[in-house]
XYZ file of C-alpha atoms in Angstrom:
582
model
C 74.625 97.631 15.423
C 71.554 98.296 17.443
C 68.731 96.373 19.226
C 65.147 97.009 18.132
C 61.807 95.720 19.183
C 59.752 94.709 16.168
C 56.872 92.691 15.121
C 58.393 89.303 13.989
C 55.688 89.099 11.136
C 57.383 91.939 9.342
C 60.738 90.286 9.018
C 61.698 88.669 5.647
C 63.591 85.439 5.173
C 67.046 85.286 3.680
C 67.138 83.656 0.304
C 70.822 82.851 0.840
C 70.236 81.017 4.174
C 72.367 77.893 4.518
C 69.590 75.866 6.243
C 67.059 74.974 3.453
C 65.719 71.640 4.940
C 62.905 71.713 7.252
C 63.542 70.872 10.822
C 61.922 68.029 12.441
C 58.476 68.531 14.216
C 60.109 67.284 17.491
C 62.779 70.121 17.297
C 60.276 72.760 16.492
C 57.995 71.702 19.299
C 61.016 71.818 21.630
C 61.850 75.385 20.662
C 58.317 76.517 20.815
C 57.920 75.332 24.396
C 61.129 77.144 25.161
C 59.906 80.298 23.632
C 56.628 80.187 25.459
C 58.342 79.496 28.825
C 61.218 81.944 28.882
C 60.990 83.871 25.563
C 63.830 84.369 23.101
C 67.129 84.388 24.797
C 69.379 85.186 21.911
C 67.794 87.976 19.658
C 67.829 87.063 15.905
C 70.215 89.043 13.695
C 68.723 91.106 10.917
C 69.954 93.557 8.280
C 68.355 96.146 5.997
C 67.322 95.194 2.468
C 70.089 96.093 -0.072
C 67.913 96.444 -3.069
C 66.177 99.675 -1.880
C 63.536 98.188 0.187
C 62.480 99.311 3.785
C 62.144 95.823 5.113
C 64.644 93.773 7.387
C 66.101 90.523 6.278
C 66.796 87.754 8.761
C 70.366 86.771 8.791
C 70.348 84.393 11.710
C 67.419 83.053 13.673
C 64.802 81.966 11.168
C 63.494 79.177 13.531
C 63.295 81.577 16.477
C 61.277 84.104 14.480
C 58.994 81.260 13.260
C 58.323 79.973 16.626
C 57.878 83.386 18.156
C 55.063 84.017 15.614
C 53.633 80.509 16.600
C 53.774 81.483 20.215
C 51.763 84.621 19.577
C 54.389 87.281 20.408
C 53.524 90.688 19.122
C 57.062 92.028 19.398
C 60.586 90.522 19.780
C 64.111 92.087 20.136
C 66.273 91.832 17.124
C 70.015 92.988 16.543
C 70.222 95.094 13.474
C 73.638 95.059 11.697
C 74.912 95.990 8.259
C 74.627 93.417 5.575
C 77.744 91.677 4.438
C 78.980 91.752 0.819
C 77.906 88.149 0.314
C 74.495 88.879 1.794
C 75.450 86.949 4.928
C 75.943 83.577 3.058
C 79.235 82.811 5.015
C 77.758 84.131 8.344
C 74.782 81.845 7.961
C 77.097 78.775 7.175
C 79.204 79.374 10.222
C 76.264 80.013 12.474
C 74.587 76.596 11.508
C 77.773 74.519 11.538
C 79.971 75.726 14.485
C 77.488 74.433 17.089
C 77.790 71.793 19.849
C 74.770 70.646 21.954
C 75.119 70.529 25.635
C 76.468 67.233 26.911
C 74.547 65.348 29.592
C 76.830 66.583 32.374
C 76.205 70.304 31.538
C 72.561 69.512 31.248
C 72.483 68.057 34.667
C 74.468 70.969 36.190
C 72.073 73.328 34.639
C 69.076 71.437 35.873
C 70.534 71.389 39.405
C 71.035 75.180 39.166
C 67.445 75.663 38.157
C 66.213 73.418 41.121
C 68.314 75.484 43.475
C 66.642 78.630 42.129
C 63.180 77.159 42.954
C 62.260 75.441 39.660
C 60.377 72.167 39.987
C 60.986 69.120 37.806
C 57.652 69.611 36.132
C 58.328 73.350 35.190
C 61.672 72.419 33.840
C 60.179 69.651 31.902
C 57.654 72.153 30.320
C 60.375 74.689 29.663
C 62.776 72.378 27.981
C 60.130 70.220 26.364
C 61.565 67.102 28.000
C 59.827 64.333 29.831
C 59.870 64.376 33.584
C 61.469 60.970 33.529
C 64.328 62.315 31.544
C 64.823 65.203 34.007
C 64.839 62.666 36.870
C 67.243 60.430 34.875
C 69.688 63.269 34.307
C 69.447 64.165 38.093
C 70.684 60.581 38.921
C 74.156 61.945 37.840
C 74.105 63.660 41.367
C 74.968 60.202 42.612
C 78.075 59.889 40.460
C 81.515 60.646 41.828
C 82.731 64.130 40.988
C 86.001 63.043 39.458
C 84.050 60.752 37.152
C 81.733 63.618 36.183
C 84.802 65.716 35.241
C 86.011 63.028 33.047
C 82.574 62.609 31.448
C 82.370 66.354 30.732
C 85.455 65.875 28.447
C 83.287 63.953 26.054
C 83.905 60.309 27.263
C 80.466 59.323 28.411
C 79.469 55.790 29.345
C 76.477 54.235 27.679
C 73.160 54.169 29.478
C 73.554 50.700 31.039
C 76.946 51.402 32.425
C 75.799 54.862 33.696
C 72.839 53.098 35.391
C 75.214 50.742 37.230
C 77.544 53.465 38.228
C 74.803 55.778 39.601
C 73.387 52.855 41.681
C 76.617 52.326 43.552
C 77.580 54.271 46.678
C 80.154 57.045 46.472
C 82.724 54.944 48.463
C 82.428 52.049 46.115
C 82.807 54.523 43.226
C 85.865 56.131 44.624
C 87.527 52.777 45.140
C 86.780 51.553 41.723
C 87.695 54.839 40.005
C 90.953 54.907 41.775
C 91.784 51.433 40.376
C 90.519 52.063 36.871
C 91.276 55.822 36.325
C 92.448 56.395 32.910
C 95.569 58.464 31.911
C 95.454 61.823 30.196
C 93.930 61.644 26.729
C 92.766 58.124 27.223
C 89.159 56.826 27.380
C 87.975 55.147 30.529
C 87.205 51.523 30.612
C 83.487 51.967 31.510
C 82.795 48.307 30.976
C 85.126 47.096 33.691
C 84.232 50.036 35.928
C 80.471 49.159 35.744
C 81.217 45.390 36.113
C 83.090 46.148 39.322
C 80.240 48.133 40.595
C 77.430 45.832 39.450
C 75.239 44.063 41.808
C 72.528 41.337 41.308
C 69.174 42.740 41.073
C 65.950 40.911 41.921
C 62.884 42.582 40.303
C 59.502 43.110 41.791
C 57.828 41.778 38.736
C 59.349 38.278 39.328
C 58.291 38.240 42.878
C 55.363 35.979 43.986
C 55.207 37.259 47.505
C 53.203 40.317 48.560
C 53.892 43.476 50.576
C 53.477 41.677 53.936
C 56.424 39.275 53.275
C 58.409 42.101 51.707
C 58.133 44.110 54.873
C 58.891 41.072 57.096
C 62.141 40.468 55.220
C 63.103 44.099 55.060
C 62.922 44.288 51.104
C 62.850 47.914 49.993
C 62.088 48.466 46.173
C 64.077 50.867 44.172
C 62.738 52.188 40.901
C 65.030 51.999 37.979
C 64.481 55.291 36.051
C 66.546 54.057 33.090
C 63.988 51.220 32.300
C 61.092 51.749 29.906
C 58.329 53.767 31.548
C 55.518 51.322 30.749
C 57.268 48.458 32.762
C 57.442 47.599 36.547
C 61.159 48.376 37.006
C 61.307 48.199 40.827
C 64.197 46.094 42.095
C 66.227 45.225 45.177
C 69.721 44.238 45.644
C 69.050 42.359 48.799
C 69.168 38.957 47.095
C 69.052 36.784 50.236
C 65.956 38.552 51.549
C 64.290 38.154 48.129
C 64.967 34.498 47.763
C 63.966 33.852 51.431
C 60.555 35.448 50.843
C 60.114 33.468 47.617
C 61.020 30.321 49.390
C 58.448 31.041 52.245
C 55.791 31.886 49.692
C 56.408 28.585 48.083
C 56.219 26.695 51.425
C 52.864 28.215 52.298
C 51.359 27.935 48.843
C 52.314 24.251 47.988
C 49.524 22.510 46.125
C 48.238 19.017 46.944
C 51.001 16.514 46.223
C 53.403 19.367 45.912
C 57.036 19.515 46.951
C 59.885 22.023 46.724
C 62.671 20.577 44.544
C 66.276 21.500 44.196
C 67.922 22.677 41.030
C 71.202 21.549 39.339
C 74.040 23.724 37.949
C 71.985 24.394 34.883
C 68.990 25.771 36.932
C 66.969 22.712 36.035
C 64.819 20.962 38.515
C 66.099 17.781 40.159
C 63.194 15.464 40.287
C 63.081 12.529 42.690
C 64.565 9.278 41.510
C 62.454 7.227 38.938
C 60.213 10.271 38.433
C 58.897 10.894 35.053
C 58.371 14.370 33.922
C 54.979 15.231 32.427
C 54.986 17.468 29.468
C 51.221 17.139 28.619
C 48.236 17.887 30.879
C 49.023 16.444 34.340
C 46.366 14.360 36.058
C 45.096 14.624 39.692
C 47.375 11.799 40.732
C 50.550 13.488 39.424
C 52.989 15.492 41.602
C 54.040 19.106 41.391
C 57.594 20.324 42.033
C 58.177 24.056 42.762
C 61.563 25.579 42.413
C 63.321 28.990 41.763
C 65.000 29.681 38.464
C 68.165 31.855 37.824
C 66.143 34.979 38.056
C 64.453 34.002 41.262
C 61.140 33.360 39.654
C 58.784 30.695 41.098
C 58.418 27.821 38.545
C 56.666 24.575 38.629
C 57.000 21.131 37.049
C 54.674 18.201 36.986
C 56.013 14.646 37.333
C 54.734 11.182 38.032
C 56.003 8.518 40.296
C 56.047 4.990 39.199
C 53.619 2.532 40.862
C 55.179 -0.147 43.149
C 55.054 -3.577 41.608
C 55.352 -6.930 43.298
C 58.002 -9.049 41.788
C 57.294 -12.720 41.035
C 60.323 -14.851 40.822
C 63.699 -13.934 39.443
C 63.928 -12.088 36.062
C 64.501 -14.212 33.096
C 68.180 -13.630 31.963
C 68.680 -13.433 28.184
C 70.672 -16.022 26.521
C 72.825 -15.919 23.488
C 76.587 -15.982 22.741
C 78.853 -13.351 24.090
C 80.865 -12.900 21.031
C 81.752 -9.293 20.211
C 79.762 -7.848 17.401
C 80.880 -4.564 15.710
C 77.940 -2.427 15.023
C 77.659 0.260 12.341
C 77.612 3.643 13.814
C 74.131 4.748 14.683
C 72.481 7.689 13.008
C 70.523 9.959 15.342
C 66.724 9.614 14.658
C 64.749 12.557 13.797
C 63.018 12.363 17.225
C 64.782 11.253 20.340
C 63.457 8.881 22.991
C 62.480 11.738 25.092
C 60.774 13.378 22.192
C 58.868 10.190 21.665
C 57.755 10.134 25.287
C 56.480 13.729 24.801
C 54.623 12.778 21.687
C 53.078 9.864 23.596
C 51.800 12.348 26.328
C 50.654 14.734 23.756
C 48.738 12.106 21.811
C 47.132 10.537 24.838
C 45.889 13.921 26.206
C 44.563 14.911 22.729
C 42.997 11.357 22.358
C 41.245 11.622 25.712
C 40.007 15.171 25.133
C 38.659 14.183 21.709
C 36.908 11.140 23.224
C 35.299 13.293 25.750
C 34.331 16.262 23.649
C 34.434 15.491 19.860
C 31.242 14.547 17.987
C 31.248 10.724 17.488
C 28.524 8.784 15.715
C 27.009 5.894 17.514
C 28.160 3.355 14.991
C 31.752 4.793 15.312
C 31.616 4.735 19.090
C 30.621 1.163 19.303
C 33.296 0.193 16.797
C 35.966 2.049 18.857
C 34.703 0.346 21.916
C 35.307 -3.142 20.244
C 38.719 -2.364 18.779
C 39.924 -0.622 22.056
C 40.213 -4.117 23.580
C 42.697 -5.203 20.989
C 45.177 -2.603 22.390
C 48.496 -3.661 23.658
C 47.730 -2.445 27.151
C 44.564 -4.367 27.496
C 44.712 -7.744 29.216
C 41.555 -9.933 28.921
C 41.916 -13.519 30.356
C 40.034 -16.283 28.901
C 36.683 -17.064 30.389
C 37.642 -20.746 30.580
C 40.077 -19.940 33.428
C 39.172 -18.954 36.936
C 40.814 -15.564 36.649
C 38.937 -12.342 36.769
C 38.005 -10.631 33.484
C 39.366 -7.031 33.133
C 40.513 -4.582 35.779
C 38.783 -2.926 38.606
C 38.876 0.455 37.027
C 36.849 -0.924 34.158
C 34.209 -2.439 36.461
C 33.018 1.056 37.539
C 31.901 1.818 34.015
C 30.057 -1.413 33.625
C 28.301 -0.734 36.903
C 26.876 2.434 35.435
C 24.899 0.353 32.718
C 23.263 -1.841 35.414
C 20.339 -0.907 37.789
C 19.907 -2.076 41.353
C 18.018 -5.029 40.106
C 20.826 -6.067 37.708
C 18.856 -4.985 34.538
C 21.140 -3.654 31.688
C 20.342 -0.064 30.713
C 19.664 0.568 26.950
C 19.369 4.290 27.293
C 21.737 5.441 24.498
C 22.854 8.713 26.171
C 23.986 6.611 29.147
C 25.623 4.147 26.819
C 27.396 7.012 24.984
C 28.780 8.512 28.219
C 29.978 5.058 29.544
C 31.474 4.213 26.148
C 33.496 7.296 26.040
C 34.693 6.820 29.667
C 35.776 3.313 28.902
C 37.673 4.429 25.784
C 39.454 7.091 27.737
C 40.598 4.428 30.282
C 41.660 1.964 27.735
C 43.227 3.848 24.840
C 46.668 5.273 25.439
C 49.694 6.408 23.404
C 52.049 6.703 26.318
C 55.157 4.802 25.931
C 55.464 1.859 28.297
C 53.060 -0.556 29.830
C 49.923 1.496 29.064
C 50.660 1.822 25.324
C 47.786 0.780 23.239
C 49.845 0.515 20.119
C 48.385 0.936 16.618
C 44.814 0.718 18.012
C 45.096 4.094 19.748
C 46.454 5.856 16.650
C 43.762 4.421 14.442
C 41.168 5.615 17.038
C 42.610 9.065 17.215
C 42.696 9.396 13.520
C 39.147 8.206 13.227
C 37.711 10.933 15.583
C 40.005 13.898 14.487
C 42.162 13.888 17.638
C 44.881 15.857 15.755
C 43.071 19.146 16.358
C 43.332 18.490 20.042
C 47.125 18.127 19.962
C 49.123 20.947 21.838
C 51.587 23.327 20.027
C 54.801 21.291 19.658
C 56.747 24.410 18.644
C 58.184 24.722 22.104
C 61.947 24.756 23.275
C 61.494 21.515 25.206
C 60.174 19.526 22.045
C 62.306 21.136 19.499
C 65.270 20.113 21.497
C 64.424 16.488 20.728
C 64.583 16.939 17.032
C 67.666 16.257 14.819
C 69.167 18.902 12.571
C 67.571 17.122 9.593
C 64.045 17.289 11.287
C 64.503 20.897 12.182
C 65.361 21.823 8.575
C 62.423 19.863 7.308
C 60.137 21.706 9.824
C 61.783 24.994 8.555
C 60.754 24.066 4.940
C 57.286 23.323 5.928
C 56.917 26.561 7.931
C 58.790 28.652 5.403
C 61.474 29.611 7.854
C 65.065 30.146 6.651
C 67.317 27.532 8.347
C 70.404 28.948 10.186
C 73.976 27.801 10.162
C 73.709 26.673 13.726
C 71.120 24.170 15.073
C 70.431 26.457 18.207
C 69.792 29.454 15.961
C 67.447 27.325 13.625
C 65.607 26.136 16.822
C 65.263 29.572 18.239
C 63.844 30.815 14.775
C 61.334 28.009 14.944
C 60.325 28.851 18.568
C 59.832 32.524 17.671
C 57.818 31.539 14.445
C 55.559 29.106 16.230
C 54.934 31.374 19.158
C 51.822 32.662 17.380
C 51.063 29.639 15.307
C 50.126 25.995 16.014
C 52.668 23.366 15.048
C 52.361 19.643 15.112
C 55.264 17.507 13.970
C 54.448 14.892 11.343
C 55.762 12.264 13.735
C 53.231 13.308 16.306
C 50.120 13.009 14.226
C 47.734 10.067 14.910
C 47.445 8.768 11.347
C 49.876 5.719 11.280
C 52.238 5.162 8.246
C 50.596 3.148 5.540
C 53.297 0.452 5.590
C 53.061 -0.140 9.239
C 49.214 -0.186 9.175
C 49.180 -2.777 6.354
C 51.684 -4.941 8.210
C 49.483 -4.741 11.330
C 46.363 -5.648 9.362
C 48.230 -8.710 7.775
C 49.469 -9.854 11.020
C 45.962 -9.757 12.480
C 44.594 -11.602 9.375
C 47.334 -14.195 9.677
C 46.462 -14.649 13.349
C 42.778 -15.085 12.408
C 43.551 -17.778 10.043
C 45.845 -19.637 12.369
C 43.178 -19.723 15.072
C 40.313 -20.540 12.697
C 40.383 -24.096 13.738
C 39.549 -23.540 17.415
C 37.230 -20.480 17.262
C 34.609 -20.242 19.877
C 36.756 -21.973 22.581
C 38.123 -24.338 20.140
C 34.781 -26.160 19.467
C 32.837 -25.864 16.239
C 32.807 -23.197 13.764
C 31.176 -19.788 13.410
C 28.571 -20.982 10.983
C 27.124 -23.881 13.170
C 23.556 -23.655 14.157
C 22.462 -23.411 17.777
C 21.413 -27.147 17.968
C 24.797 -28.190 16.414
C 26.753 -25.834 18.754
C 25.029 -27.197 21.842
C 25.952 -30.633 20.773
C 29.492 -29.587 20.118
C 29.641 -28.122 23.631
C 28.534 -31.423 25.188
C 31.131 -33.333 23.170
C 33.760 -30.725 24.026
C 33.082 -31.047 27.782
C 35.185 -34.137 27.795
C 37.866 -32.801 25.494
C 40.942 -30.834 26.599
C 40.364 -27.272 26.357
C 43.255 -25.609 24.470
C 42.998 -22.705 26.926
C 43.810 -24.825 29.803
C 47.420 -24.502 28.831
C 46.948 -20.806 29.454
C 45.741 -21.495 33.017
C 48.709 -23.793 33.745
C 51.064 -21.189 32.091
C 49.702 -18.236 34.023
C 52.833 -17.806 35.945
C 54.921 -17.556 32.781
C 52.512 -14.972 31.362
C 52.925 -12.842 34.413
C 56.689 -13.043 33.919
C 56.246 -11.848 30.379
C 54.258 -8.828 31.403
C 56.738 -8.033 34.195
C 59.596 -8.095 31.653
C 57.580 -5.969 29.308
C 57.000 -3.424 32.029
C 60.680 -3.241 33.006
C 61.629 -2.820 29.171
């Protein structure tokens, strides 16, 4: 056996080499970087040709020779030995199998030794072809208790998450926990409970709304998590009280108009004021904003609406009927809950108002909408025969825009279009409650294509309002495989609709055909019943002007059927009060 210096290009490969598969490009790049940095540490083993040639055959070290050639080395050292009877087949097999890579503990100890000899982390990274972040991650093992490291060196390594938690704790804390959880000989350590005992709540900088000034004022020091992905802001602090205090101060100084800081319940959901109605659609200027901190310490906001104070007139009418017990059949959960219907009403109203403000509408359609808008359930127009005021104050401002200072009515179509849209926006509503226009608003929304202005209903908040049958129907429509559990089906739909627009069939404007037909028939029946007293109960629609004036004179002495409305005004107010309470 002798050592020679020889040109690696003259060496021949062994046809009986056990390693025939090509190594990965990453492994070749690692070996090449090492050869360039420190050369070949272990010389390849070669032997003379046995068939009478003068060349040398590689017995061990094919990859080292190939990477030495790639590195541009003119000569390398090789160990020359006699060829075995099997041409080195068993030697090649053993040399490739009986290997064990360095475990992380030995890697860390080797890196620390190199650092003590003057190597920098960047130089070590180049020599070992490892990222600098990996070198720093291994150096975190310097923060681990020595007895723990000795146990890890035996092959019982924790996973990365547990190792991260252990390295972040102090040595005193590690010593106490290791003393209580140290395994017996030949047993594996319970790294889960060890990491759990050493874990601390982390508040991340990416969740902070405050800046460096508040961080310095509260003494918050950010620590970088080297185990986290490199492209993320992994800074964190374990000073939870200081973090939450800084977030609270930021919310106090950045409250919007009509904003308030609200508390959260045991489920980290905001506790709104009593009788407050949460807004899921687009909030208006008169709505309130509540700010709160979620489980992760993030600043969140929620919009809500407070009810208007109403003056009560008289005692509420108590419902009659017998008090006999009635056994009802068990109720089947509807496809959409009451809360879901409220959300749909908000979605529809916002979309309808946006369509009325922006969508192209022909003049004839606009005038027709303006006419039918006053048939909405939320519109109250008192008879002109009474002495009450017609309409509400908020509608008067739109009419004033059509009048000049001299009282002349403007016929400029551009002005009329703008005012018509504004009136329709004030009148038409799909919100549940007193402001609901009923079937009229849905007909209007379908006529102007307001469906395309509806928001994406594929959110967690809305899908929580759907029954299992409705969720499975949505899965069929979206080609999503339903899951065995409702929560998993809902999560699959939320993920699917994160990049797509979803509108539930119950949320579209077009009313069902049977309900629309019943509504039309009811309106036609009302028209037939009232045909005898059209035009204030006097005359008919086909009368001439002279006949109509004569009928007015004759009717002056007759009882106006609308007088009953004037006398029953208080009863009508009670009806509207009861409807608002419902």
